[in-house]
Amino acid sequence: QFMSDLVSSANAAAEQQQQHSSVATTAGADIVKAWKAYYNDNFNKIQDENSSSMMDKFWSLYNSEFTSIWTMAYDEADSNENFDETIDIVRTLLNQPGMETIQDDCFGIVHVLDDTLEMEGLWLFNGPDPEQLFGANEETSWYTFSQLGPDATDLVKAAVEKVLM
């Protein structure tokens, strides 16, 4: 039950996609843009204050009809040998030239866990899936993406907050 509330099954995701927009939209781009602006303006406050206002803002903007939330994990984490090299892998992912073409359609956070050298990420996409990222960045082939939701259940909210904050 826990996982079915957190991560969509293939059938449920297909049904949701039929119900919602199947492409990136202006409304989705506006949501991503508004979240990026808020996050950038308030990033330093996140470290010092209660994260509830940040999460309230995220969920006030999120709309599963126009946007989707995805987690990301590096498939080769067991081959990471040190923290600096692992950071370079993340840097390579985020600095691919194709990323400029989708900068208005996605927002991503990637963490490197210093005890295990695993990478975990959270992405907000304009549209129902990360296909635009895959097309813009060949480095994504080294990662597994899993959709959260699309409904903003308590479990989804907790998973987003864990990575975002």
PDB file of C-alpha atoms in Angstrom:
ATOM      1  CA  GLN A   1       0.000   0.000   0.000  1.00  0.00           C
ATOM      2  CA  PHE A   2       2.762   2.456   0.928  1.00  0.00           C
ATOM      3  CA  MET A   3       4.525   2.307  -2.435  1.00  0.00           C
ATOM      4  CA  SER A   4       1.287   2.485  -4.429  1.00  0.00           C
ATOM      5  CA  ASP A   5       0.460   5.749  -2.647  1.00  0.00           C
ATOM      6  CA  LEU A   6       3.913   7.135  -3.340  1.00  0.00           C
ATOM      7  CA  VAL A   7       4.874   5.997  -6.833  1.00  0.00           C
ATOM      8  CA  SER A   8       2.419   5.586  -9.683  1.00  0.00           C
ATOM      9  CA  SER A   9       2.014   2.179 -11.259  1.00  0.00           C
ATOM     10  CA  ALA A  10       2.392   1.989 -15.021  1.00  0.00           C
ATOM     11  CA  ASN A  11      -1.374   1.595 -15.518  1.00  0.00           C
ATOM     12  CA  ALA A  12      -2.257   4.382 -13.116  1.00  0.00           C
ATOM     13  CA  ALA A  13       0.314   6.677 -14.721  1.00  0.00           C
ATOM     14  CA  ALA A  14      -1.103   5.920 -18.182  1.00  0.00           C
ATOM     15  CA  GLU A  15      -4.634   6.646 -16.970  1.00  0.00           C
ATOM     16  CA  GLN A  16      -3.485   9.905 -15.366  1.00  0.00           C
ATOM     17  CA  GLN A  17      -1.697  10.957 -18.542  1.00  0.00           C
ATOM     18  CA  GLN A  18      -4.870  10.398 -20.551  1.00  0.00           C
ATOM     19  CA  GLN A  19      -6.744  12.602 -18.095  1.00  0.00           C
ATOM     20  CA  HIS A  20      -4.124  15.339 -18.029  1.00  0.00           C
ATOM     21  CA  SER A  21      -2.148  17.241 -20.597  1.00  0.00           C
ATOM     22  CA  SER A  22       0.258  14.995 -22.484  1.00  0.00           C
ATOM     23  CA  VAL A  23       2.625  17.759 -23.541  1.00  0.00           C
ATOM     24  CA  ALA A  24       4.435  20.713 -22.079  1.00  0.00           C
ATOM     25  CA  THR A  25       2.145  23.726 -21.826  1.00  0.00           C
ATOM     26  CA  THR A  26       2.367  27.452 -21.213  1.00  0.00           C
ATOM     27  CA  ALA A  27       0.581  26.898 -17.894  1.00  0.00           C
ATOM     28  CA  GLY A  28       3.185  24.304 -16.895  1.00  0.00           C
ATOM     29  CA  ALA A  29       6.024  26.620 -17.924  1.00  0.00           C
ATOM     30  CA  ASP A  30       4.493  29.386 -15.809  1.00  0.00           C
ATOM     31  CA  ILE A  31       4.354  27.055 -12.784  1.00  0.00           C
ATOM     32  CA  VAL A  32       7.999  26.015 -13.219  1.00  0.00           C
ATOM     33  CA  LYS A  33       9.047  29.643 -13.705  1.00  0.00           C
ATOM     34  CA  ALA A  34       7.157  30.803 -10.597  1.00  0.00           C
ATOM     35  CA  TRP A  35       8.655  28.014  -8.472  1.00  0.00           C
ATOM     36  CA  LYS A  36      12.196  28.720  -9.697  1.00  0.00           C
ATOM     37  CA  ALA A  37      11.819  32.418  -8.934  1.00  0.00           C
ATOM     38  CA  TYR A  38      10.446  31.739  -5.454  1.00  0.00           C
ATOM     39  CA  TYR A  39      13.095  29.124  -4.697  1.00  0.00           C
ATOM     40  CA  ASN A  40      15.942  31.348  -5.897  1.00  0.00           C
ATOM     41  CA  ASP A  41      14.636  34.327  -3.916  1.00  0.00           C
ATOM     42  CA  ASN A  42      14.197  32.280  -0.732  1.00  0.00           C
ATOM     43  CA  PHE A  43      16.967  29.673  -0.877  1.00  0.00           C
ATOM     44  CA  ASN A  44      19.022  31.192   1.969  1.00  0.00           C
ATOM     45  CA  LYS A  45      15.953  31.321   4.192  1.00  0.00           C
ATOM     46  CA  ILE A  46      15.453  27.580   3.771  1.00  0.00           C
ATOM     47  CA  GLN A  47      18.598  26.882   5.730  1.00  0.00           C
ATOM     48  CA  ASP A  48      17.623  29.143   8.619  1.00  0.00           C
ATOM     49  CA  GLU A  49      13.858  28.927   8.957  1.00  0.00           C
ATOM     50  CA  ASN A  50      11.035  26.437   9.147  1.00  0.00           C
ATOM     51  CA  SER A  51      10.556  24.819   5.762  1.00  0.00           C
ATOM     52  CA  SER A  52       6.755  24.841   5.977  1.00  0.00           C
ATOM     53  CA  SER A  53       6.363  28.150   4.131  1.00  0.00           C
ATOM     54  CA  MET A  54       8.598  26.867   1.328  1.00  0.00           C
ATOM     55  CA  MET A  55       6.615  23.651   1.027  1.00  0.00           C
ATOM     56  CA  ASP A  56       3.307  25.523   1.226  1.00  0.00           C
ATOM     57  CA  LYS A  57       4.431  27.627  -1.723  1.00  0.00           C
ATOM     58  CA  PHE A  58       5.523  24.556  -3.706  1.00  0.00           C
ATOM     59  CA  TRP A  59       2.178  22.824  -3.228  1.00  0.00           C
ATOM     60  CA  SER A  60       0.224  26.003  -3.955  1.00  0.00           C
ATOM     61  CA  LEU A  61       1.939  26.112  -7.365  1.00  0.00           C
ATOM     62  CA  TYR A  62       1.984  22.384  -8.192  1.00  0.00           C
ATOM     63  CA  ASN A  63      -0.780  21.282 -10.542  1.00  0.00           C
ATOM     64  CA  SER A  64      -0.756  17.692 -11.764  1.00  0.00           C
ATOM     65  CA  GLU A  65      -2.682  18.726 -14.876  1.00  0.00           C
ATOM     66  CA  PHE A  66       0.309  20.706 -16.123  1.00  0.00           C
ATOM     67  CA  THR A  67       3.377  19.532 -14.181  1.00  0.00           C
ATOM     68  CA  SER A  68       4.873  16.326 -12.854  1.00  0.00           C
ATOM     69  CA  ILE A  69       7.311  15.421 -10.084  1.00  0.00           C
ATOM     70  CA  TRP A  70      10.054  12.844 -10.592  1.00  0.00           C
ATOM     71  CA  THR A  71      12.822  11.406  -8.469  1.00  0.00           C
ATOM     72  CA  MET A  72      16.179  10.558  -9.966  1.00  0.00           C
ATOM     73  CA  ALA A  73      18.831   8.080  -8.859  1.00  0.00           C
ATOM     74  CA  TYR A  74      22.244   7.384 -10.396  1.00  0.00           C
ATOM     75  CA  ASP A  75      22.411   3.803 -11.685  1.00  0.00           C
ATOM     76  CA  GLU A  76      26.154   3.415 -11.125  1.00  0.00           C
ATOM     77  CA  ALA A  77      26.369   4.758  -7.565  1.00  0.00           C
ATOM     78  CA  ASP A  78      28.271   1.684  -6.393  1.00  0.00           C
ATOM     79  CA  SER A  79      31.163   2.689  -8.662  1.00  0.00           C
ATOM     80  CA  ASN A  80      31.544   6.167  -7.131  1.00  0.00           C
ATOM     81  CA  GLU A  81      34.895   6.290  -5.370  1.00  0.00           C
ATOM     82  CA  ASN A  82      35.042   9.703  -3.726  1.00  0.00           C
ATOM     83  CA  PHE A  83      32.936  12.743  -3.015  1.00  0.00           C
ATOM     84  CA  ASP A  84      34.660  15.139  -5.450  1.00  0.00           C
ATOM     85  CA  GLU A  85      34.392  12.746  -8.385  1.00  0.00           C
ATOM     86  CA  THR A  86      30.739  12.156  -7.591  1.00  0.00           C
ATOM     87  CA  ILE A  87      30.115  15.906  -7.516  1.00  0.00           C
ATOM     88  CA  ASP A  88      31.759  16.091 -10.958  1.00  0.00           C
ATOM     89  CA  ILE A  89      29.284  13.496 -12.266  1.00  0.00           C
ATOM     90  CA  VAL A  90      26.405  15.683 -11.094  1.00  0.00           C
ATOM     91  CA  ARG A  91      28.075  18.768 -12.544  1.00  0.00           C
ATOM     92  CA  THR A  92      28.431  16.981 -15.903  1.00  0.00           C
ATOM     93  CA  LEU A  93      24.734  16.083 -15.867  1.00  0.00           C
ATOM     94  CA  LEU A  94      23.585  19.610 -15.086  1.00  0.00           C
ATOM     95  CA  ASN A  95      25.999  21.431 -17.406  1.00  0.00           C
ATOM     96  CA  GLN A  96      25.190  19.649 -20.656  1.00  0.00           C
ATOM     97  CA  PRO A  97      24.584  22.142 -23.498  1.00  0.00           C
ATOM     98  CA  GLY A  98      21.097  20.760 -24.135  1.00  0.00           C
ATOM     99  CA  MET A  99      19.973  21.802 -20.672  1.00  0.00           C
ATOM    100  CA  GLU A 100      19.720  25.407 -21.856  1.00  0.00           C
ATOM    101  CA  THR A 101      16.945  24.423 -24.266  1.00  0.00           C
ATOM    102  CA  ILE A 102      14.719  23.142 -21.444  1.00  0.00           C
ATOM    103  CA  GLN A 103      15.624  25.529 -18.644  1.00  0.00           C
ATOM    104  CA  ASP A 104      12.133  27.033 -18.679  1.00  0.00           C
ATOM    105  CA  ASP A 105      10.485  23.610 -18.501  1.00  0.00           C
ATOM    106  CA  CYS A 106      12.170  21.981 -15.515  1.00  0.00           C
ATOM    107  CA  PHE A 107      13.554  22.544 -12.058  1.00  0.00           C
ATOM    108  CA  GLY A 108      15.889  20.046 -10.445  1.00  0.00           C
ATOM    109  CA  ILE A 109      17.718  19.486  -7.182  1.00  0.00           C
ATOM    110  CA  VAL A 110      20.436  16.838  -6.936  1.00  0.00           C
ATOM    111  CA  HIS A 111      22.066  15.772  -3.677  1.00  0.00           C
ATOM    112  CA  VAL A 112      25.159  13.643  -3.193  1.00  0.00           C
ATOM    113  CA  LEU A 113      24.926  11.646   0.002  1.00  0.00           C
ATOM    114  CA  ASP A 114      28.392  11.875   1.521  1.00  0.00           C
ATOM    115  CA  ASP A 115      28.207   8.630   3.490  1.00  0.00           C
ATOM    116  CA  THR A 116      27.249   6.405   0.508  1.00  0.00           C
ATOM    117  CA  LEU A 117      28.131   8.642  -2.482  1.00  0.00           C
ATOM    118  CA  GLU A 118      24.675   7.978  -3.880  1.00  0.00           C
ATOM    119  CA  MET A 119      22.931  10.721  -5.832  1.00  0.00           C
ATOM    120  CA  GLU A 120      19.301  11.550  -5.367  1.00  0.00           C
ATOM    121  CA  GLY A 121      17.391  14.158  -7.260  1.00  0.00           C
ATOM    122  CA  LEU A 122      13.974  15.701  -7.458  1.00  0.00           C
ATOM    123  CA  TRP A 123      12.616  17.280 -10.621  1.00  0.00           C
ATOM    124  CA  LEU A 124       9.558  19.379 -11.425  1.00  0.00           C
ATOM    125  CA  PHE A 125       8.684  19.151 -15.114  1.00  0.00           C
ATOM    126  CA  ASN A 126       6.378  21.093 -17.350  1.00  0.00           C
ATOM    127  CA  GLY A 127       4.227  18.257 -18.662  1.00  0.00           C
ATOM    128  CA  PRO A 128       3.607  14.664 -17.671  1.00  0.00           C
ATOM    129  CA  ASP A 129       7.090  13.210 -18.038  1.00  0.00           C
ATOM    130  CA  PRO A 130      10.836  13.923 -18.237  1.00  0.00           C
ATOM    131  CA  GLU A 131      11.068  13.077 -21.950  1.00  0.00           C
ATOM    132  CA  GLN A 132      12.195  16.632 -22.756  1.00  0.00           C
ATOM    133  CA  LEU A 133      15.153  16.162 -20.402  1.00  0.00           C
ATOM    134  CA  PHE A 134      16.086  12.842 -21.978  1.00  0.00           C
ATOM    135  CA  GLY A 135      16.106  14.445 -25.421  1.00  0.00           C
ATOM    136  CA  ALA A 136      18.198  17.393 -24.270  1.00  0.00           C
ATOM    137  CA  ASN A 137      20.745  15.505 -22.202  1.00  0.00           C
ATOM    138  CA  GLU A 138      22.320  12.155 -23.098  1.00  0.00           C
ATOM    139  CA  GLU A 139      23.774  11.903 -19.571  1.00  0.00           C
ATOM    140  CA  THR A 140      20.285  11.055 -18.277  1.00  0.00           C
ATOM    141  CA  SER A 141      20.779   7.507 -19.572  1.00  0.00           C
ATOM    142  CA  TRP A 142      22.879   6.857 -16.433  1.00  0.00           C
ATOM    143  CA  TYR A 143      19.913   7.622 -14.153  1.00  0.00           C
ATOM    144  CA  THR A 144      16.588   6.059 -13.242  1.00  0.00           C
ATOM    145  CA  PHE A 145      13.590   8.387 -13.038  1.00  0.00           C
ATOM    146  CA  SER A 146      10.412   7.528 -11.111  1.00  0.00           C
ATOM    147  CA  GLN A 147       7.283   9.624 -10.953  1.00  0.00           C
ATOM    148  CA  LEU A 148       5.913  10.711  -7.601  1.00  0.00           C
ATOM    149  CA  GLY A 149       2.162  11.006  -7.494  1.00  0.00           C
ATOM    150  CA  PRO A 150       0.847  12.550  -9.647  1.00  0.00           C
ATOM    151  CA  ASP A 151      -1.580  13.283  -6.823  1.00  0.00           C
ATOM    152  CA  ALA A 152      -0.116  15.228  -3.912  1.00  0.00           C
ATOM    153  CA  THR A 153      -0.793  12.677  -1.183  1.00  0.00           C
ATOM    154  CA  ASP A 154       0.788  13.003   2.246  1.00  0.00           C
ATOM    155  CA  LEU A 155       3.377  10.389   1.280  1.00  0.00           C
ATOM    156  CA  VAL A 156       4.273  12.262  -1.916  1.00  0.00           C
ATOM    157  CA  LYS A 157       4.528  15.518   0.015  1.00  0.00           C
ATOM    158  CA  ALA A 158       6.850  13.908   2.565  1.00  0.00           C
ATOM    159  CA  ALA A 159       9.068  12.452  -0.189  1.00  0.00           C
ATOM    160  CA  VAL A 160       9.302  15.842  -1.932  1.00  0.00           C
ATOM    161  CA  GLU A 161      10.111  17.673   1.289  1.00  0.00           C
ATOM    162  CA  LYS A 162      12.838  15.156   2.150  1.00  0.00           C
ATOM    163  CA  VAL A 163      14.770  15.987  -1.015  1.00  0.00           C
ATOM    164  CA  LEU A 164      13.759  19.594  -1.516  1.00  0.00           C
ATOM    165  CA  MET A 165      14.554  20.749   2.000  1.00  0.00           C
TER     166      MET A 165
END
